[in-house]
Amino acid sequence: MPWFDLSERELALYRTDTAEPENLDLWWKTRLEDARAAALPPVLTPYAADAYGPLSVWDVEFSGYGGDRVRGWYIRPAGSGVESLPTVVCYIGYGGGRGLPSEHALLPSVGYAVFVMDTRGQGGRWTLGATPDSGFAGPEHPGVMTRGIAAPETYYVTRLMVDAARAVEVAASLDGVDETRIAVSGGSQGGGLALAAAALNGEAVKVCHADVPFLCDFQRAVTLTDAEPYAEIAKFLAQHVDLIPAALDTLRYVDGALLAKRITATSLLSVGLMDEVCPPSTVYAAYNEITAPKEMAVFPFSGHTTPRVHDERKLRHLRAHL
């Protein structure tokens, strides 16, 4: 895909023109307080020692939005015992679930504990999920981008972002986690959730890694690309024209470009200038709102992915800032 969005010079200056809801901070404070009030203690069950040997792995269940139980993994480096470690909370891309612990072994192999959050109502497309959405029976093949979109209180992404914020709080409470050294990380949907978690958890998050993030500058994205998942929203509103005002209002409450100004974590984002799925301007819409120390990794010939060499940049960034 050739470059189709703004020029690099324009991207560096681009700001979203979506207006922030006046009550956004109070609205999110209420959502998080409700989730905490409904929460039960996390449950950690040792997992597959016969497969992972000295690598310590737990199957996690914790309370997310509305007290709903969310699955995850807690993985510690081999031989780390009860040592208090820097910990990375990881989020998954659209359509995927938490997968298997073997998919998350890189960071434990270099000395970090990892807390992986499963994605409610997903995990049916490219890796396994284990968490149903509220009122549903189990993981699903998406899409879910229009589920409950008529109001922010009922919107699917609201539940997902509350889960993401709660994952940070739960990870910080676990034995062996240095609560002063917590990072959030993910790509695509996972990148959007990392931005949201960093924004909603404030100074509790020290480092934020968001690769080609989804869930940013919705109102531009749904008119700029016909690629899924943003196209789910556009196709829905093409038929449900009566819901357009309410849906666009809902999206303002979960827009990463509006939440990003609340991020205090040292941040590293990435963008592919040929990305049709999460157009470059939508990534810059979030990046340009971050006032904390930040870097952008720009890949001129990449689409909705990052080259493997970027993994090493992220590792160096963690070593420098976590």
XYZ file of C-alpha atoms in Angstrom:
322
model
C 0.000 0.000 0.000
C 1.567 3.367 -0.971
C 1.467 6.319 1.390
C -2.136 7.488 1.555
C -2.310 9.648 4.660
C -0.687 12.951 5.616
C 2.968 13.727 4.896
C 5.520 13.172 7.675
C 5.707 16.928 8.244
C 1.928 17.134 8.542
C 1.806 14.066 10.789
C 4.238 15.693 13.218
C 1.806 18.589 13.642
C -1.509 16.751 13.365
C -3.988 17.019 16.254
C -7.397 15.410 16.462
C -10.347 17.756 16.046
C -12.635 15.518 18.135
C -13.869 17.410 21.175
C -13.289 15.804 24.562
C -16.424 15.179 26.662
C -16.606 17.705 29.492
C -17.033 15.022 32.138
C -14.444 12.548 30.836
C -12.290 12.267 33.977
C -15.253 11.916 36.310
C -16.910 9.450 33.952
C -13.849 7.185 33.947
C -13.345 7.590 37.703
C -16.879 6.256 38.208
C -16.303 3.278 35.905
C -13.102 2.310 37.740
C -14.567 2.800 41.209
C -17.524 0.589 40.292
C -15.148 -2.124 39.065
C -13.069 -1.983 42.244
C -16.179 -2.143 44.413
C -17.288 -5.341 42.644
C -13.851 -6.973 42.638
C -12.930 -10.255 44.273
C -9.323 -11.245 45.015
C -7.321 -12.615 42.082
C -6.785 -16.363 41.905
C -3.442 -17.739 40.691
C -3.078 -21.416 39.825
C 0.324 -22.940 38.931
C 0.307 -23.987 35.297
C 2.046 -26.770 33.328
C 5.283 -27.092 35.277
C 5.920 -30.257 33.256
C 6.070 -28.111 30.117
C 7.770 -24.941 31.355
C 10.221 -26.390 33.872
C 12.088 -23.608 35.725
C 9.928 -20.864 34.177
C 7.260 -19.968 36.750
C 3.781 -19.731 35.172
C 0.400 -19.103 36.784
C -3.067 -19.178 35.242
C -4.683 -15.973 36.547
C -8.293 -14.999 37.139
C -9.042 -11.429 38.260
C -11.968 -9.017 38.410
C -12.377 -6.527 35.571
C -15.327 -4.421 34.485
C -18.342 -4.871 36.773
C -16.554 -7.622 38.667
C -16.483 -9.863 35.564
C -13.766 -12.485 35.876
C -10.963 -12.035 33.359
C -8.284 -14.612 32.627
C -4.580 -14.026 32.169
C -1.069 -15.332 32.687
C 1.553 -14.353 35.253
C 5.004 -15.459 34.138
C 8.292 -14.993 36.000
C 11.871 -15.582 34.890
C 13.490 -18.906 35.731
C 15.222 -18.819 39.096
C 13.738 -15.479 40.182
C 12.134 -16.919 43.324
C 10.300 -14.226 45.286
C 12.550 -11.398 44.066
C 10.653 -8.178 43.396
C 10.882 -7.604 39.634
C 9.971 -4.970 37.071
C 6.778 -6.175 35.411
C 5.226 -5.645 31.985
C 1.444 -5.841 31.647
C 0.722 -7.065 28.104
C -2.395 -6.611 25.977
C -3.434 -8.523 22.863
C -4.321 -7.443 19.312
C -7.828 -7.579 17.884
C -9.271 -11.049 17.492
C -6.729 -12.687 19.776
C -6.808 -13.891 23.353
C -4.119 -14.549 25.901
C -2.885 -17.556 23.916
C -0.414 -19.869 25.639
C 2.437 -18.893 27.984
C 4.975 -19.924 25.335
C 3.794 -16.948 23.245
C 4.939 -14.562 25.986
C 8.331 -16.017 26.931
C 10.625 -13.284 25.523
C 10.378 -10.822 28.400
C 10.775 -13.454 31.165
C 13.823 -14.745 29.284
C 15.520 -11.357 29.732
C 14.557 -10.756 33.343
C 11.065 -9.221 33.421
C 7.913 -10.588 34.988
C 4.904 -10.517 32.649
C 1.204 -10.195 33.368
C -0.828 -11.027 30.246
C -4.462 -9.910 30.095
C -6.910 -12.024 28.139
C -9.313 -10.077 25.901
C -12.952 -10.550 26.834
C -15.131 -11.914 24.054
C -12.242 -12.407 21.613
C -9.681 -15.134 21.058
C -11.438 -16.779 18.139
C -9.328 -15.541 15.241
C -5.576 -16.090 15.620
C -4.781 -17.112 19.203
C -6.736 -18.646 22.047
C -9.018 -16.740 24.406
C -10.650 -17.846 27.640
C -12.774 -14.887 28.819
C -16.392 -14.255 27.788
C -17.845 -10.786 27.481
C -20.639 -9.876 29.907
C -23.712 -11.972 29.189
C -21.978 -14.256 26.663
C -20.809 -17.827 27.033
C -17.169 -17.772 25.948
C -14.522 -16.474 23.555
C -15.723 -15.446 20.115
C -14.619 -14.578 16.620
C -15.075 -10.792 16.398
C -16.275 -8.253 15.414
C -17.319 -6.549 18.535
C -16.695 -2.907 17.636
C -20.387 -1.981 17.528
C -21.524 -3.978 20.557
C -23.371 -1.514 22.818
C -22.185 1.494 20.807
C -25.344 3.550 21.436
C -24.008 4.691 24.843
C -20.540 4.806 26.421
C -21.796 3.010 29.536
C -22.803 -0.040 27.474
C -20.017 0.013 24.882
C -17.783 -3.031 24.530
C -14.553 -0.980 24.440
C -15.470 0.633 27.766
C -15.480 -2.802 29.381
C -12.226 -3.701 27.689
C -10.457 -0.534 28.863
C -11.665 -1.009 32.437
C -10.243 -4.545 32.294
C -6.937 -3.076 31.062
C -6.753 -0.555 33.901
C -7.661 -3.214 36.460
C -4.936 -5.507 35.076
C -2.342 -2.922 36.115
C -3.825 -2.657 39.592
C -3.949 -6.425 40.009
C -0.424 -6.945 38.685
C 0.890 -4.350 41.157
C -0.672 -6.316 44.027
C 1.028 -9.628 43.229
C 3.921 -11.097 45.158
C 7.192 -10.565 43.362
C 6.067 -7.469 41.449
C 7.896 -4.201 42.036
C 4.901 -1.862 42.007
C 7.201 1.088 41.326
C 8.395 -0.455 38.047
C 5.370 -1.380 35.944
C 5.148 -1.051 32.160
C 2.257 -1.599 29.772
C 2.736 -2.961 26.275
C 0.813 -4.139 23.231
C 0.320 -3.859 19.499
C -2.723 -2.718 17.505
C -5.689 -3.217 19.869
C -3.109 -4.079 22.510
C -1.343 -0.802 21.792
C -4.591 1.117 22.202
C -5.211 -0.663 25.507
C -1.667 0.117 26.655
C -2.321 3.822 25.997
C -5.633 3.649 27.855
C -4.118 1.793 30.811
C -1.283 4.301 31.056
C -3.774 7.172 30.943
C -6.212 5.684 33.456
C -3.570 4.460 35.924
C -1.494 7.637 35.911
C 1.835 7.478 37.725
C 1.381 3.792 38.562
C 2.610 3.094 35.011
C 6.250 4.053 34.395
C 6.695 2.930 30.773
C 4.202 2.616 27.917
C 4.907 0.723 24.684
C 2.189 1.035 22.034
C 2.885 -0.415 18.600
C 0.684 0.725 15.669
C -2.123 1.436 18.165
C -5.788 0.919 17.398
C -8.647 2.769 19.205
C -7.285 6.253 18.444
C -8.944 9.218 16.688
C -12.022 7.146 15.856
C -13.894 9.832 13.995
C -11.054 10.278 11.504
C -10.276 6.573 11.287
C -13.797 5.473 10.355
C -13.854 7.921 7.434
C -10.279 7.329 6.244
C -9.904 3.545 6.010
C -12.190 0.764 4.826
C -10.065 -1.877 6.562
C -11.358 -3.837 9.527
C -11.866 -3.311 12.434
C -12.678 0.409 11.979
C -14.833 -0.583 8.988
C -17.146 -2.493 11.326
C -18.280 0.861 12.698
C -18.624 2.556 9.318
C -20.621 -0.331 7.843
C -22.921 -0.404 10.854
C -23.580 3.333 10.740
C -24.190 3.196 6.996
C -27.379 1.310 7.866
C -28.202 2.603 11.352
C -28.162 6.265 10.406
C -30.339 7.161 13.378
C -27.531 6.033 15.699
C -24.779 8.145 14.134
C -24.867 11.009 16.677
C -25.016 8.672 19.685
C -22.313 6.357 18.336
C -19.894 9.179 17.563
C -20.476 10.571 21.033
C -19.785 7.148 22.574
C -16.491 6.869 20.722
C -15.235 10.109 22.288
C -15.192 8.439 25.728
C -12.839 5.641 24.633
C -10.696 7.564 22.145
C -7.000 7.023 22.810
C -6.195 10.380 21.243
C -8.271 12.096 23.936
C -7.055 9.910 26.805
C -3.389 10.227 25.817
C -2.877 13.677 27.320
C -3.261 12.016 30.757
C -0.280 9.707 30.226
C 2.659 10.332 32.560
C 4.642 7.236 31.564
C 7.762 7.428 29.425
C 6.366 6.246 26.106
C 7.547 4.545 22.942
C 5.040 4.311 20.079
C 5.461 2.973 16.569
C 3.773 3.743 13.265
C 3.802 2.222 9.785
C 3.350 4.878 7.131
C 1.636 2.322 4.868
C -0.714 1.112 7.586
C -4.269 0.841 6.246
C -5.635 -0.725 9.437
C -4.561 2.016 11.857
C -3.771 4.994 9.605
C -0.647 6.964 10.554
C -2.538 10.141 11.401
C -4.608 8.303 14.004
C -1.422 7.083 15.704
C 0.041 10.588 15.668
C -3.244 11.927 17.037
C -2.482 10.058 20.261
C 1.276 10.587 20.205
C 1.000 14.345 19.768
C -1.200 14.618 22.877
C 1.328 12.906 25.159
C 3.242 15.479 27.186
C 5.434 12.965 29.044
C 8.837 11.926 27.603
C 8.128 10.061 24.372
C 9.601 8.579 21.207
C 8.060 7.484 17.918
C 9.538 4.658 15.846
C 8.617 5.430 12.229
C 8.628 2.668 9.620
C 8.111 4.252 6.170
C 7.521 0.976 4.280
C 5.599 -0.933 6.942
C 1.891 -1.583 7.106
C 0.112 -2.820 10.201
C 3.179 -4.458 11.708
C 6.657 -3.638 12.977
C 9.963 -5.167 11.858
C 11.570 -7.619 14.279
C 14.426 -5.203 14.976
C 11.894 -3.044 16.828
C 11.765 -5.710 19.549
C 15.342 -4.865 20.461
C 14.574 -1.151 20.589
C 11.749 -1.883 23.029
C 14.038 -4.018 25.189
C 16.621 -1.222 25.298
C 13.874 1.268 26.134
C 12.729 -0.909 29.045
C 16.282 -1.225 30.353
C 16.753 2.530 30.197
C 13.461 3.534 31.819
C 12.184 0.627 33.951
